[in-house]
Short mmCIF file of C-alpha atoms in Angstrom, two decimals:
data_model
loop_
_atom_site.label_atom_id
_atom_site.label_comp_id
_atom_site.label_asym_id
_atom_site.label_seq_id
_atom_site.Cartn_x
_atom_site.Cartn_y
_atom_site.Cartn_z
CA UNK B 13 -2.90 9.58 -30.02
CA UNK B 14 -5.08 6.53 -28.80
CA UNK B 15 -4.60 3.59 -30.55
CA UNK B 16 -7.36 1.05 -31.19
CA UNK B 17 -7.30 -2.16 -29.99
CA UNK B 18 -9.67 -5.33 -30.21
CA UNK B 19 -8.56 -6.42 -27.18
CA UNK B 20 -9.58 -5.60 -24.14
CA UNK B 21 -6.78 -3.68 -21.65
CA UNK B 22 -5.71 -4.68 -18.03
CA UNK B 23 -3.41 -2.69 -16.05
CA UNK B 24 -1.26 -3.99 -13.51
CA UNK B 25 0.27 -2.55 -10.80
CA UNK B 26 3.96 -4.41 -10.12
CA UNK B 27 4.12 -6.44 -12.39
CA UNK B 28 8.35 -6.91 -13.03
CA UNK B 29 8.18 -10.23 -10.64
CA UNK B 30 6.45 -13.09 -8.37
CA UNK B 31 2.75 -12.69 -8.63
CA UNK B 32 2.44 -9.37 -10.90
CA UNK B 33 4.16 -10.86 -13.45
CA UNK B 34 2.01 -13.72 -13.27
CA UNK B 35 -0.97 -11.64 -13.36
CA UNK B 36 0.55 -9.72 -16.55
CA UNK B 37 0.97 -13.67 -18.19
CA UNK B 38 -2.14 -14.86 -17.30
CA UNK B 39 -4.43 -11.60 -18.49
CA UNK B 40 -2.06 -11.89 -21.84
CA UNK B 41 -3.05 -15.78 -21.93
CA UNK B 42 -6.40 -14.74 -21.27
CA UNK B 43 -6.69 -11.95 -24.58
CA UNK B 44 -5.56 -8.78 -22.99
CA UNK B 45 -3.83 -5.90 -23.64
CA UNK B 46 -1.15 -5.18 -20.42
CA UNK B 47 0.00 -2.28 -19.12
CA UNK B 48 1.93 -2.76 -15.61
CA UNK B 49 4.11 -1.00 -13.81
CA UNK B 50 7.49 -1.63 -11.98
CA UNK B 51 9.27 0.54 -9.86
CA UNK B 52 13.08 0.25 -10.12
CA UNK B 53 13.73 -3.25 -11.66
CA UNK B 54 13.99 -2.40 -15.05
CA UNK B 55 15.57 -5.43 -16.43
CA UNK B 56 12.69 -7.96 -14.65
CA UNK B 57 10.70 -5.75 -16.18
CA UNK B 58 12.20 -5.94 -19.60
CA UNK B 59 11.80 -10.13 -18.91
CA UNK B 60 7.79 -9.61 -18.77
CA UNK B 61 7.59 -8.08 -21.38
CA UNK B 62 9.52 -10.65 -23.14
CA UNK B 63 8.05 -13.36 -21.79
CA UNK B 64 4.23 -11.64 -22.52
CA UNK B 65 5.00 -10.96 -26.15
CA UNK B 66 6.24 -15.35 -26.43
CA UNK B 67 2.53 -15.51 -25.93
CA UNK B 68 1.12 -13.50 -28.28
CA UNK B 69 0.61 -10.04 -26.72
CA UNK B 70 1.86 -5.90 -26.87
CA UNK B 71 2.69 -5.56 -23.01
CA UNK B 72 3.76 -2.18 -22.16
CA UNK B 73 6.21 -1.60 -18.68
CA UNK B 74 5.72 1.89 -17.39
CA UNK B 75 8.66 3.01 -14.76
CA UNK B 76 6.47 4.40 -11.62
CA UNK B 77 6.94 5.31 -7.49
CA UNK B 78 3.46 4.20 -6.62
CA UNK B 79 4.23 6.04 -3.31
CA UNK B 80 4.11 9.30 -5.36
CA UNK B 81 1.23 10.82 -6.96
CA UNK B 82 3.09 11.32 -9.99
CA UNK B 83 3.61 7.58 -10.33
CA UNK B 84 0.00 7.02 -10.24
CA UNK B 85 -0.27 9.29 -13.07
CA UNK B 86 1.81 7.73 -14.99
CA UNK B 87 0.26 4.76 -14.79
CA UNK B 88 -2.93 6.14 -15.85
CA UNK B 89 -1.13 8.11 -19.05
CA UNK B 90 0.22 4.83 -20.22
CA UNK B 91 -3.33 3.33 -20.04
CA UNK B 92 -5.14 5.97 -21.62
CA UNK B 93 -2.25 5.86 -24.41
CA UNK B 94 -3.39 2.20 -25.18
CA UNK B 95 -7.11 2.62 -24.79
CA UNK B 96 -10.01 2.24 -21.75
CA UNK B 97 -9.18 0.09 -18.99
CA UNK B 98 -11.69 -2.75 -18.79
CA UNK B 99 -9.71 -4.70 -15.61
CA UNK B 100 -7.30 -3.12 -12.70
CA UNK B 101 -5.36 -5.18 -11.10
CA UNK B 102 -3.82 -3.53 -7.41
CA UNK B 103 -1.24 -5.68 -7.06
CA UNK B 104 2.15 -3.69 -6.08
CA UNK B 105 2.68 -3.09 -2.41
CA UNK B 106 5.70 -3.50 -0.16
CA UNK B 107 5.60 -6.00 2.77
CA UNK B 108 8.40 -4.41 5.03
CA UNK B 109 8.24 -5.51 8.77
CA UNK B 110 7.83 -3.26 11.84
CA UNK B 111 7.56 -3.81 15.33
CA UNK B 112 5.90 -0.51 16.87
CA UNK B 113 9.10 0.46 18.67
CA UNK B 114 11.36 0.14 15.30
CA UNK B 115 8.18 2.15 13.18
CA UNK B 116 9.06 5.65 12.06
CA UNK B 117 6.11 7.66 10.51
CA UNK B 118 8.04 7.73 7.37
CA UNK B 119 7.92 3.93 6.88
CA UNK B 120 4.35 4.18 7.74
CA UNK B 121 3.35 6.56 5.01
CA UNK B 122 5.58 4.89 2.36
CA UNK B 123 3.36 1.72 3.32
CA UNK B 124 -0.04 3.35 3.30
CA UNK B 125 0.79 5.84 -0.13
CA UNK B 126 1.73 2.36 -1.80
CA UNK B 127 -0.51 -0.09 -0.31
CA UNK B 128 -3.55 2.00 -0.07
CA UNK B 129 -3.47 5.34 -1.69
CA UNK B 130 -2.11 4.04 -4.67
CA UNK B 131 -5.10 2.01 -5.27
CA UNK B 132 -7.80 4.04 -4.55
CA UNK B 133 -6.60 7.15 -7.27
CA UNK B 134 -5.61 4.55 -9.38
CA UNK B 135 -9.25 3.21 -9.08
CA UNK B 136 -10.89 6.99 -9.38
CA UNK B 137 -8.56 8.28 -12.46
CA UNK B 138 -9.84 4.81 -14.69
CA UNK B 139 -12.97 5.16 -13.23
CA UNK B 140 -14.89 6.57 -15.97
CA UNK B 141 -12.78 4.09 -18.38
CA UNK B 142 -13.93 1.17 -16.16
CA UNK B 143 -17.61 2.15 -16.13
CA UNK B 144 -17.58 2.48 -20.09
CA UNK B 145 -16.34 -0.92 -20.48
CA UNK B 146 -18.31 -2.14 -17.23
CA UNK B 147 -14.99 -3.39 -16.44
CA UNK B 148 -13.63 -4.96 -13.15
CA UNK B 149 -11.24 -4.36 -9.97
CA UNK B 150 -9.11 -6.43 -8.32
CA UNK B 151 -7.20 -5.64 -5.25
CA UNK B 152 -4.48 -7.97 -3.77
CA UNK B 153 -4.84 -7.86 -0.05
CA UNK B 154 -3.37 -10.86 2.39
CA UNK B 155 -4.52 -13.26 4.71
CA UNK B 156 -2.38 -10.55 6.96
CA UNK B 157 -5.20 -8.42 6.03
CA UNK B 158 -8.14 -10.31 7.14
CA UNK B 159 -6.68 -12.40 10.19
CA UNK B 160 -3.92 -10.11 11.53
CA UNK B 161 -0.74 -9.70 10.30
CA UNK B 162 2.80 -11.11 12.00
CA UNK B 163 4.60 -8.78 10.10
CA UNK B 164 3.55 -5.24 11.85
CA UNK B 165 0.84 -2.24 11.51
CA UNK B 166 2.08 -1.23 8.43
CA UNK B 167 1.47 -4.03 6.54
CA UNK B 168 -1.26 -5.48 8.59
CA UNK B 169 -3.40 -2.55 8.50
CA UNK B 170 -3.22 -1.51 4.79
CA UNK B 171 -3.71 -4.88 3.29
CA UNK B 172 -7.04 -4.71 6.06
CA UNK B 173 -7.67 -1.41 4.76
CA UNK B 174 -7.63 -2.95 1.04
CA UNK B 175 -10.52 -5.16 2.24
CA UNK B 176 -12.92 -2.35 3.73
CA UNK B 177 -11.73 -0.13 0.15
CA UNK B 178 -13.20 -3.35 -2.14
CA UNK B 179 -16.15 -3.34 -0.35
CA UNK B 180 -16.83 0.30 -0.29
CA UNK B 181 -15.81 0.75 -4.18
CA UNK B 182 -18.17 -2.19 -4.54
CA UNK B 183 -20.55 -0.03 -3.50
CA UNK B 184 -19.90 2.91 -5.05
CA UNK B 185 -19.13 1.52 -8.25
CA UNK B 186 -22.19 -1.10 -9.36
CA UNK B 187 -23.86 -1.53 -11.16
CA UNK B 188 -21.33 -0.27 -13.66
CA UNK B 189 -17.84 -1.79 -12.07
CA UNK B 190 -16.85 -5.29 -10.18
CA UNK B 191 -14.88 -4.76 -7.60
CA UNK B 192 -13.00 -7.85 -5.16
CA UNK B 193 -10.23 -8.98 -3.49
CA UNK B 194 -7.84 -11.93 -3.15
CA UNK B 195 -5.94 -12.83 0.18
CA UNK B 196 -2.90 -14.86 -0.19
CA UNK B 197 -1.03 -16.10 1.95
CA UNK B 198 2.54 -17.56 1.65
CA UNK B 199 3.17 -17.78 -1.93
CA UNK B 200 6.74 -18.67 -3.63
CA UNK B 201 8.19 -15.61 -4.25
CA UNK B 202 11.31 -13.58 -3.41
CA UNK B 203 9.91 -12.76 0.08
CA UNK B 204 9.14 -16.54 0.63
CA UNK B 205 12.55 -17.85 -0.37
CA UNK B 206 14.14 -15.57 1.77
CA UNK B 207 12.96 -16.92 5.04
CA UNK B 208 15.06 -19.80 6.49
CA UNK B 209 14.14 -23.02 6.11
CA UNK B 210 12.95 -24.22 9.27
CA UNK B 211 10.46 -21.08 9.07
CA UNK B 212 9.31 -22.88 6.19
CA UNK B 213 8.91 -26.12 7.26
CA UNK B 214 6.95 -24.52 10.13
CA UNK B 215 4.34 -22.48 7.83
CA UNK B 216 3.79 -25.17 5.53
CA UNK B 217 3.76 -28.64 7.54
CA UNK B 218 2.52 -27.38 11.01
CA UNK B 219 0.41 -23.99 10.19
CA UNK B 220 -1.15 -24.67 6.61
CA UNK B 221 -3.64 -27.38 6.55
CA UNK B 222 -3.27 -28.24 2.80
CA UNK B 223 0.80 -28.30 3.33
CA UNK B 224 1.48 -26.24 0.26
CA UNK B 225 2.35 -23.00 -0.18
CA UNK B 226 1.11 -21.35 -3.28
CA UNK B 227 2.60 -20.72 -6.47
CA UNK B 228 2.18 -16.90 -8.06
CA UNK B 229 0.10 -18.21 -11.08
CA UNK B 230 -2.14 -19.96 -8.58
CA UNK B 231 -3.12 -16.39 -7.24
CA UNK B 232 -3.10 -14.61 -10.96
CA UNK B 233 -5.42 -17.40 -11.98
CA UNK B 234 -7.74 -17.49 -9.26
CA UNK B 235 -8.03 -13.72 -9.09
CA UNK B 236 -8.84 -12.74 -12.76
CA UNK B 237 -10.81 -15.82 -12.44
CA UNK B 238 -13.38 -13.61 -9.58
CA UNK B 239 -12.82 -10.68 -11.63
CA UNK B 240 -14.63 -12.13 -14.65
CA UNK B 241 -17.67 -13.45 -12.21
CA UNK B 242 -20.89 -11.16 -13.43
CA UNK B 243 -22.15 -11.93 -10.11
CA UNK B 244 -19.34 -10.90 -7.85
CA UNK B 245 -18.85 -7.67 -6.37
CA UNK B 246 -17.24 -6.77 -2.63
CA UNK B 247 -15.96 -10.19 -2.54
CA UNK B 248 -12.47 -11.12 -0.24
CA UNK B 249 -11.38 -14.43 -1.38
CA UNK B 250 -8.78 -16.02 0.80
CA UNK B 251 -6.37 -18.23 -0.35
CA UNK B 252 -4.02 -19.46 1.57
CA UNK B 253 -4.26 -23.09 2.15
CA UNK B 254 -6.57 -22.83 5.28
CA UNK B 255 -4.71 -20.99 7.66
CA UNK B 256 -7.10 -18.92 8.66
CA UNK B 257 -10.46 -20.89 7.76
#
C-alpha cells in the first residue's frame, strides 16, 4: 500500500558512504523523503539512516546490485512503496582502474551496467513519477568524464557517457523533467584517502588551482542546489577546483 507523504521523495542511488550519504543528509535537511540504495555495506548503511532520522526524516536503505536489473527494480519498488519520485539522484558507480592490457570484458560490463545502465532504467521506470511531480534528475559524472580520465576506459568512458545521457534525457524529458549533471573531481572520500600522500600533495598543491580538494557535502549541496534551478536543464557542472577550466 502507498503511503502518503507531505514531503516530497528523493531517491538515491549509493548512498551508505562519502558523497551519497551526503546527498541522502542534505535532501533530508532540505524536506525530503529518502530512499537510497547500498549494495553490500549494510551497517554504513544502517549509520545513514541513523544519522538522517537525527535530522528529522523517514530514510529508507534498500539492499541492491545496481549491475543487475533486478537491483534497479528494487530500487524503484521501494520508491513507489513511499510515494512519486519528485528528484533522482545517480550517484552509485564504481571507479575501478584499468589499463587496456589488464581490462577483461567482464570488468567492462560491470562498469557500464552500474555506471550507465543503471541510470538510464532507473530514469525510465520513475519516469512517469518524475513527470507528475515535474520533478528533477541528477547524474554524478566526473571531471574524468568531461576531460579524460587517468583511471582507464571503463571509468572514463561511462562517467563521459553520463554527460551525453543528461543531455539527451534533457531533451527527451522537458518540459516536464530537469535533468543535469555534476563533475567532481577529487573529493575526500574512501577512494581519496587511499592514495599515498605524495599523490596528494601533487593533486592538490601542483594540479588544482584552488588547492583544495572537496568535501562530499560540497558536491551534495551544490548538486541538489542545480537540481532545484527552474531554468536548468542538460547542464554539466564541473567542480573540481579548476583542474580542468
Amino acid at each position: 500500500m502507498r503511503r502518503h507523504h507531505a514531503r516530497p521523495l528523493a531517491v538515491v542511488t549509493g548512498g551508505s558512504r562519502g558523497i551519497g550519504r551526503a546527498f541522502v543528509l542534505e535532501a533530508t535537511r532540505r524536506g525530503y523523503d529518502v530512499v537510497f540504495s547500498y549494495r553490500s555495506r549494510e551497517a554504513d548503511a544502517a549509520k545513514t539512516v541513523e544519522l538522517a532520522a537525527a535530522l528529522g526524516g523517514e530514510p529508507e536503505s534498500v539492499q541492491a546490485d545496481l549491475a543487475d536489473f533486478e537491483g534497479v527494480q528494487a530500487v524503484v519498488a521501494a520508491a513507489r512503496a513511499r510515494g512519486r519520485a519528485s528528484l533522482l539522484v545517480n550517484n552509485a558507480g564504481i571507479g575501478e582502474e584499468f589499463t587496456l592490457e589488464a581490462l577483461t570484458r567482464a570488468a567492462w560490463e560491470r562498469s557500464v551496467a552500474i555506471n550507465l545502465t543503471a541510470p538510464t532504467f532507473l530514469a525510465k521506470e520513475l519516469k512517469a513519477d518524475l513527470v507528475s511531480q515535474r520533478g528533477a534528475i541528477l547524474n554524478v559524472s566526473s571531471d574524468g568524464g568531461v576531460a579524460g580520465s587517468l583511471h582507464g576506459a571503463p571509468y572514463g568512458a561511462t562517467k563521459a557517457g553520463l554527460v551525453g545521457l543528461t543531455k539527451t534525457m534533457a531533451r527527451e524529458l522537458a518540459p516536464h523533467v530537469r535533468c543535469n549533471a555534476i563533475a567532481p573531481g577529487p573529493v575526500a572520500t574512501e577512494m581519496w584517502f587511499a592514495i599515498d600522500p605524495e599523490t596528494q600533495r601533487r593533486v592538490t598543491e601542483l594540479e588544482t588551482p584552488l588547492q583544495r580538494i572537496a568535501q562530499p557535502e560540497d558536491i551534495a549541496r551544490a548538486g541538489l542546489d542545480i537540481a532545484s534551478w527552474p531554468d536548468a536543464t542538460g547542464i554539466v557542472v564541473v567542480l573540481d577546483g579548476g583542474r580542468i577550466m
